[in-house]
mmCIF file of C-alpha atoms in Angstrom:
data_model
loop_
_atom_site.group_PDB
_atom_site.id
_atom_site.type_symbol
_atom_site.label_atom_id
_atom_site.label_comp_id
_atom_site.label_asym_id
_atom_site.label_seq_id
_atom_site.Cartn_x
_atom_site.Cartn_y
_atom_site.Cartn_z
ATOM 1 C CA UNK A 1 -25.828 -35.724 -36.117
ATOM 2 C CA UNK A 2 -26.501 -35.161 -32.414
ATOM 3 C CA UNK A 3 -30.042 -34.904 -31.073
ATOM 4 C CA UNK A 4 -30.303 -31.367 -29.750
ATOM 5 C CA UNK A 5 -33.219 -29.524 -28.190
ATOM 6 C CA UNK A 6 -32.722 -26.267 -30.096
ATOM 7 C CA UNK A 7 -35.416 -24.467 -28.102
ATOM 8 C CA UNK A 8 -33.600 -25.182 -24.808
ATOM 9 C CA UNK A 9 -30.235 -24.360 -26.379
ATOM 10 C CA UNK A 10 -31.582 -21.056 -27.669
ATOM 11 C CA UNK A 11 -32.866 -20.170 -24.202
ATOM 12 C CA UNK A 12 -29.503 -21.103 -22.661
ATOM 13 C CA UNK A 13 -27.633 -18.915 -25.176
ATOM 14 C CA UNK A 14 -29.996 -15.921 -25.086
ATOM 15 C CA UNK A 15 -28.510 -12.938 -23.271
ATOM 16 C CA UNK A 16 -30.503 -10.232 -25.044
ATOM 17 C CA UNK A 17 -33.561 -9.850 -22.828
ATOM 18 C CA UNK A 18 -34.573 -9.999 -19.169
ATOM 19 C CA UNK A 19 -32.335 -10.910 -16.283
ATOM 20 C CA UNK A 20 -29.807 -12.709 -18.501
ATOM 21 C CA UNK A 21 -29.123 -9.479 -20.419
ATOM 22 C CA UNK A 22 -27.803 -7.757 -17.289
ATOM 23 C CA UNK A 23 -24.001 -7.872 -17.505
ATOM 24 C CA UNK A 24 -22.145 -9.618 -14.689
ATOM 25 C CA UNK A 25 -19.153 -7.382 -15.331
ATOM 26 C CA UNK A 26 -18.450 -4.202 -17.248
ATOM 27 C CA UNK A 27 -14.990 -5.281 -18.395
ATOM 28 C CA UNK A 28 -15.941 -7.775 -21.115
ATOM 29 C CA UNK A 29 -18.801 -9.209 -23.143
ATOM 30 C CA UNK A 30 -19.384 -12.765 -24.356
ATOM 31 C CA UNK A 31 -22.125 -13.568 -26.852
ATOM 32 C CA UNK A 32 -22.929 -16.890 -28.499
ATOM 33 C CA UNK A 33 -24.487 -17.538 -31.864
ATOM 34 C CA UNK A 34 -25.652 -20.810 -33.354
ATOM 35 C CA UNK A 35 -25.001 -21.749 -36.955
ATOM 36 C CA UNK A 36 -26.222 -25.255 -37.693
ATOM 37 C CA UNK A 37 -24.359 -27.534 -35.292
ATOM 38 C CA UNK A 38 -21.637 -24.985 -34.575
ATOM 39 C CA UNK A 39 -21.624 -22.628 -31.578
ATOM 40 C CA UNK A 40 -19.631 -19.446 -32.105
ATOM 41 C CA UNK A 41 -18.475 -17.580 -28.996
ATOM 42 C CA UNK A 42 -17.571 -13.905 -29.439
ATOM 43 C CA UNK A 43 -15.560 -12.252 -26.671
ATOM 44 C CA UNK A 44 -14.838 -8.523 -26.607
ATOM 45 C CA UNK A 45 -13.073 -6.347 -24.044
ATOM 46 C CA UNK A 46 -11.793 -2.779 -23.964
ATOM 47 C CA UNK A 47 -8.250 -2.587 -22.609
ATOM 48 C CA UNK A 48 -5.567 0.051 -22.095
ATOM 49 C CA UNK A 49 -1.851 -0.253 -22.749
ATOM 50 C CA UNK A 50 0.775 2.163 -21.491
ATOM 51 C CA UNK A 51 2.930 1.694 -24.600
ATOM 52 C CA UNK A 52 3.431 -0.359 -27.759
ATOM 53 C CA UNK A 53 5.942 -2.552 -25.924
ATOM 54 C CA UNK A 54 3.443 -3.325 -23.161
ATOM 55 C CA UNK A 55 0.842 -4.242 -25.778
ATOM 56 C CA UNK A 56 3.077 -7.000 -27.123
ATOM 57 C CA UNK A 57 3.720 -8.354 -23.618
ATOM 58 C CA UNK A 58 0.090 -8.139 -22.463
ATOM 59 C CA UNK A 59 -1.396 -9.730 -25.590
ATOM 60 C CA UNK A 60 -0.685 -13.253 -24.304
ATOM 61 C CA UNK A 61 -2.285 -12.430 -20.940
ATOM 62 C CA UNK A 62 -5.449 -11.166 -22.622
ATOM 63 C CA UNK A 63 -5.561 -14.257 -24.873
ATOM 64 C CA UNK A 64 -5.428 -16.516 -21.803
ATOM 65 C CA UNK A 65 -8.036 -14.438 -20.001
ATOM 66 C CA UNK A 66 -10.421 -14.531 -22.970
ATOM 67 C CA UNK A 67 -10.081 -18.320 -23.219
ATOM 68 C CA UNK A 68 -10.864 -18.735 -19.509
ATOM 69 C CA UNK A 69 -13.885 -16.418 -19.732
ATOM 70 C CA UNK A 70 -15.316 -18.200 -22.787
ATOM 71 C CA UNK A 71 -14.799 -21.590 -21.127
ATOM 72 C CA UNK A 72 -16.597 -20.385 -17.979
ATOM 73 C CA UNK A 73 -19.538 -18.947 -19.931
ATOM 74 C CA UNK A 74 -19.774 -22.155 -22.012
ATOM 75 C CA UNK A 75 -19.816 -24.191 -18.793
ATOM 76 C CA UNK A 76 -22.739 -22.058 -17.592
ATOM 77 C CA UNK A 77 -24.571 -22.505 -20.924
ATOM 78 C CA UNK A 78 -24.157 -26.279 -20.641
ATOM 79 C CA UNK A 79 -25.550 -26.228 -17.087
ATOM 80 C CA UNK A 80 -28.584 -24.160 -18.113
ATOM 81 C CA UNK A 81 -29.158 -26.427 -21.138
ATOM 82 C CA UNK A 82 -29.055 -29.510 -18.891
ATOM 83 C CA UNK A 83 -31.568 -27.906 -16.487
ATOM 84 C CA UNK A 84 -33.930 -27.030 -19.344
ATOM 85 C CA UNK A 85 -33.715 -30.186 -21.453
ATOM 86 C CA UNK A 86 -32.471 -32.890 -19.090
ATOM 87 C CA UNK A 87 -29.747 -33.777 -21.615
ATOM 88 C CA UNK A 88 -26.091 -32.887 -21.580
ATOM 89 C CA UNK A 89 -24.453 -30.763 -24.266
ATOM 90 C CA UNK A 90 -21.082 -31.922 -25.546
ATOM 91 C CA UNK A 91 -18.867 -29.552 -27.508
ATOM 92 C CA UNK A 92 -15.464 -29.744 -29.141
ATOM 93 C CA UNK A 93 -13.385 -26.658 -29.915
ATOM 94 C CA UNK A 94 -13.070 -26.336 -33.675
ATOM 95 C CA UNK A 95 -11.202 -23.071 -34.298
ATOM 96 C CA UNK A 96 -10.246 -19.864 -32.582
ATOM 97 C CA UNK A 97 -8.841 -16.464 -33.495
ATOM 98 C CA UNK A 98 -7.786 -13.480 -31.403
ATOM 99 C CA UNK A 99 -7.303 -9.911 -32.560
ATOM 100 C CA UNK A 100 -6.377 -6.568 -31.049
ATOM 101 C CA UNK A 101 -7.716 -3.388 -32.624
ATOM 102 C CA UNK A 102 -6.307 -0.068 -31.430
ATOM 103 C CA UNK A 103 -9.129 2.459 -31.137
ATOM 104 C CA UNK A 104 -7.459 5.268 -29.200
ATOM 105 C CA UNK A 105 -4.200 6.695 -30.483
ATOM 106 C CA UNK A 106 -2.450 10.003 -29.948
ATOM 107 C CA UNK A 107 1.128 10.738 -30.994
ATOM 108 C CA UNK A 108 1.668 12.883 -27.874
ATOM 109 C CA UNK A 109 0.385 10.247 -25.428
ATOM 110 C CA UNK A 110 1.803 6.709 -25.280
ATOM 111 C CA UNK A 111 -1.440 5.257 -23.857
ATOM 112 C CA UNK A 112 -3.268 2.960 -26.274
ATOM 113 C CA UNK A 113 -6.906 1.930 -25.938
ATOM 114 C CA UNK A 114 -7.844 -1.224 -27.815
ATOM 115 C CA UNK A 115 -10.497 -3.866 -28.357
ATOM 116 C CA UNK A 116 -9.422 -7.426 -27.645
ATOM 117 C CA UNK A 117 -11.636 -9.793 -29.604
ATOM 118 C CA UNK A 118 -11.721 -13.568 -29.657
ATOM 119 C CA UNK A 119 -13.951 -15.808 -31.744
ATOM 120 C CA UNK A 120 -14.070 -19.488 -30.917
ATOM 121 C CA UNK A 121 -16.110 -22.096 -32.793
ATOM 122 C CA UNK A 122 -17.346 -25.224 -31.049
ATOM 123 C CA UNK A 123 -18.768 -28.264 -32.804
ATOM 124 C CA UNK A 124 -21.732 -29.781 -31.013
ATOM 125 C CA UNK A 125 -20.915 -33.461 -30.644
#
């Protein structure tokens, strides 16, 4: 079991209050939760598709984008953790899942509004 400074890790993950709660972008949200020695990253974005066919094509692009965003936010969390505790944080991707949920649908309009969600679990090594 790794030696982890949970207080520093909690501060690095906290984006619910103060300056860290201010979003850097309005197009997506990434939140982390800690369950034992597992970090769970939750990504969510609201996207628009012109048609059902475009949704199938764009799904892969949004999957790649969500992976890049989660990796960047995790890199930032690791940097903040190192600044706070003086120790490095090592993680290993355990599992991931991506889903698309259509939230706006009208039979007379081909435009689709949807949530793209990705959950990725990381083991703290």
